[in-house]
Amino acid sequence: MALKDQIMADLKQAMKDKDQDKLKVLRSLKAKLLEREISERKEGEATLSDEQTVEVLMKAAKQRKESIEQFGEGGREDLVASEEAELEIINSYLPKMLSEEEVRDVAREKIEALGAENMADMGKVMGVMMQELKGKAEGSLVSKVVKEELS
C-alpha cells in the first residue's frame, strides 16, 4: 500500500475511533499532501510517489521540531507536549532515519570516493550525500557530519 493511501486509511480509522489528536495531525498531513499534489500537476491529475510523500512528511516533522524548540525556550510546556505528540504520529509514517554514526560512515565513503580534502569540496560532497540519503537522514545532520569530516 502506498504511504499516502496508508495515511488516508488511518485518517478514516481515526474518524471512526474518534481519536481527535491523531485526526488533527492526519487532516493536516492530508492538506499538505493535497497541496503538494496540486503543485505537481502539469496537465490533468498527478499522484505523489512515496518519495514525494516522505518529503512532505519530513517537512512537517521538521516544523514540529522547530516549534518544540521555540515553545521550550518560551517556557510553554503545554504546547511542547502537544507538538511532541504530533511529531510522534508523523514519525510513525516516516522510514527509520539513519543514526549519526551511519551518516558518518556514508560521509567518509563519499569523501574518499570523491577525493575531497577540505571545506572547499563540501558542496560537491553534500550534493552526492543528500541525493543518496534523501528521506533517510536530515540535511542538518548530514551537513554537520560532512563539516566535521572535512575539517
GROMACS .gro file of C-alpha atoms in nm:
model
  151
    1MET     CA    1   0.000   0.000   0.000
    2ALA     CA    2   0.131   0.343  -0.091
    3LEU     CA    3   0.223   0.568   0.200
    4LYS     CA    4  -0.038   0.828   0.104
    5ASP     CA    5  -0.307   0.558   0.091
    6GLN     CA    6  -0.200   0.437   0.435
    7ILE     CA    7  -0.236   0.790   0.574
    8MET     CA    8  -0.585   0.821   0.421
    9ALA     CA    9  -0.689   0.483   0.561
   10ASP     CA   10  -0.561   0.581   0.906
   11LEU     CA   11  -0.748   0.911   0.877
   12LYS     CA   12  -1.074   0.723   0.822
   13GLN     CA   13  -0.996   0.492   1.112
   14ALA     CA   14  -0.918   0.789   1.340
   15MET     CA   15  -1.259   0.933   1.249
   16LYS     CA   16  -1.428   0.607   1.341
   17ASP     CA   17  -1.229   0.581   1.665
   18LYS     CA   18  -1.296   0.948   1.747
   19ASP     CA   19  -0.921   0.993   1.812
   20GLN     CA   20  -0.913   1.374   1.798
   21ASP     CA   21  -0.536   1.414   1.836
   22LYS     CA   22  -0.449   1.174   1.556
   23LEU     CA   23  -0.733   1.308   1.344
   24LYS     CA   24  -0.599   1.664   1.370
   25VAL     CA   25  -0.249   1.559   1.261
   26LEU     CA   26  -0.369   1.337   0.977
   27ARG     CA   27  -0.601   1.607   0.843
   28SER     CA   28  -0.307   1.847   0.844
   29LEU     CA   29  -0.094   1.593   0.656
   30LYS     CA   30  -0.374   1.527   0.409
   31ALA     CA   31  -0.394   1.902   0.336
   32LYS     CA   32  -0.017   1.926   0.285
   33LEU     CA   33  -0.017   1.621   0.058
   34LEU     CA   34  -0.305   1.760  -0.146
   35GLU     CA   35  -0.128   2.094  -0.173
   36ARG     CA   36   0.189   1.920  -0.298
   37GLU     CA   37  -0.013   1.709  -0.541
   38ILE     CA   38  -0.173   2.021  -0.688
   39SER     CA   39   0.164   2.192  -0.725
   40GLU     CA   40   0.298   1.886  -0.911
   41ARG     CA   41   0.018   1.888  -1.168
   42LYS     CA   42   0.114   1.980  -1.519
   43GLU     CA   43  -0.184   1.868  -1.723
   44GLY     CA   44  -0.467   1.685  -1.556
   45GLU     CA   45  -0.402   1.482  -1.243
   46ALA     CA   46  -0.088   1.392  -1.057
   47THR     CA   47  -0.029   1.136  -0.787
   48LEU     CA   48   0.254   1.162  -0.539
   49SER     CA   49   0.516   0.892  -0.520
   50ASP     CA   50   0.614   0.752  -0.182
   51GLU     CA   51   0.936   0.955  -0.206
   52GLN     CA   52   0.742   1.279  -0.253
   53THR     CA   53   0.510   1.184   0.031
   54VAL     CA   54   0.811   1.125   0.258
   55GLU     CA   55   0.943   1.472   0.163
   56VAL     CA   56   0.615   1.629   0.275
   57LEU     CA   57   0.621   1.429   0.599
   58MET     CA   58   0.983   1.523   0.670
   59LYS     CA   59   0.899   1.890   0.622
   60ALA     CA   60   0.605   1.858   0.863
   61ALA     CA   61   0.828   1.679   1.116
   62LYS     CA   62   1.093   1.948   1.086
   63GLN     CA   63   0.831   2.217   1.150
   64ARG     CA   64   0.717   2.033   1.464
   65LYS     CA   65   1.076   2.002   1.589
   66GLU     CA   66   1.133   2.375   1.537
   67SER     CA   67   0.808   2.451   1.720
   68ILE     CA   68   0.910   2.228   2.010
   69GLU     CA   69   1.237   2.417   2.038
   70GLN     CA   70   1.065   2.757   2.024
   71PHE     CA   71   0.797   2.664   2.276
   72GLY     CA   72   1.059   2.512   2.505
   73GLU     CA   73   1.257   2.837   2.503
   74GLY     CA   74   0.937   3.026   2.578
   75GLY     CA   75   0.850   2.803   2.872
   76ARG     CA   76   0.529   2.671   2.714
   77GLU     CA   77   0.548   2.309   2.823
   78ASP     CA   78   0.180   2.252   2.737
   79LEU     CA   79   0.249   2.337   2.372
   80VAL     CA   80   0.573   2.136   2.373
   81ALA     CA   81   0.379   1.827   2.481
   82SER     CA   82   0.119   1.883   2.210
   83GLU     CA   83   0.384   1.925   1.937
   84GLU     CA   84   0.575   1.619   2.060
   85ALA     CA   85   0.258   1.410   2.034
   86GLU     CA   86   0.204   1.533   1.678
   87LEU     CA   87   0.568   1.464   1.590
   88GLU     CA   88   0.535   1.109   1.721
   89ILE     CA   89   0.237   1.047   1.491
   90ILE     CA   90   0.422   1.191   1.190
   91ASN     CA   91   0.735   0.988   1.269
   92SER     CA   92   0.527   0.669   1.265
   93TYR     CA   93   0.486   0.717   0.887
   94LEU     CA   94   0.848   0.807   0.816
   95PRO     CA   95   1.106   0.543   0.733
   96LYS     CA   96   1.366   0.473   1.002
   97MET     CA   97   1.618   0.755   0.999
   98LEU     CA   98   1.991   0.684   0.993
   99SER     CA   99   2.192   0.741   1.309
  100GLU     CA  100   2.479   0.990   1.320
  101GLU     CA  101   2.731   0.704   1.302
  102GLU     CA  102   2.563   0.558   0.992
  103VAL     CA  103   2.566   0.901   0.826
  104ARG     CA  104   2.933   0.942   0.925
  105ASP     CA  105   3.020   0.608   0.761
  106VAL     CA  106   2.850   0.712   0.437
  107ALA     CA  107   3.020   1.054   0.454
  108ARG     CA  108   3.367   0.900   0.492
  109GLU     CA  109   3.296   0.670   0.200
  110LYS     CA  110   3.180   0.955  -0.026
  111ILE     CA  111   3.464   1.188   0.076
  112GLU     CA  112   3.715   0.919  -0.012
  113ALA     CA  113   3.541   0.832  -0.340
  114LEU     CA  114   3.527   1.198  -0.447
  115GLY     CA  115   3.878   1.275  -0.327
  116ALA     CA  116   3.751   1.566  -0.117
  117GLU     CA  117   4.016   1.714   0.109
  118ASN     CA  118   3.888   2.036   0.264
  119MET     CA  119   3.587   2.263   0.315
  120ALA     CA  120   3.612   2.387  -0.044
  121ASP     CA  121   3.484   2.045  -0.151
  122MET     CA  122   3.186   2.049   0.085
  123GLY     CA  123   2.931   2.141  -0.183
  124LYS     CA  124   3.038   1.853  -0.403
  125VAL     CA  125   3.016   1.606  -0.113
  126MET     CA  126   2.683   1.745   0.014
  127GLY     CA  127   2.523   1.714  -0.330
  128VAL     CA  128   2.608   1.346  -0.353
  129MET     CA  129   2.522   1.278   0.011
  130MET     CA  130   2.180   1.445   0.001
  131GLN     CA  131   2.088   1.265  -0.318
  132GLU     CA  132   2.175   0.929  -0.161
  133LEU     CA  133   2.032   0.998   0.187
  134LYS     CA  134   1.716   1.184   0.086
  135GLY     CA  135   1.439   1.069   0.318
  136LYS     CA  136   1.686   0.870   0.530
  137ALA     CA  137   1.863   1.149   0.720
  138GLU     CA  138   1.801   1.513   0.800
  139GLY     CA  139   2.000   1.766   0.600
  140SER     CA  140   2.123   1.943   0.913
  141LEU     CA  141   2.277   1.619   1.044
  142VAL     CA  142   2.437   1.540   0.709
  143SER     CA  143   2.581   1.892   0.689
  144LYS     CA  144   2.720   1.873   1.044
  145VAL     CA  145   2.886   1.535   0.980
  146VAL     CA  146   3.036   1.642   0.646
  147LYS     CA  147   3.179   1.960   0.805
  148GLU     CA  148   3.336   1.758   1.085
  149GLU     CA  149   3.484   1.504   0.844
  150LEU     CA  150   3.629   1.771   0.613
  151SER     CA  151   3.777   1.977   0.898
   0.00000   0.00000   0.00000
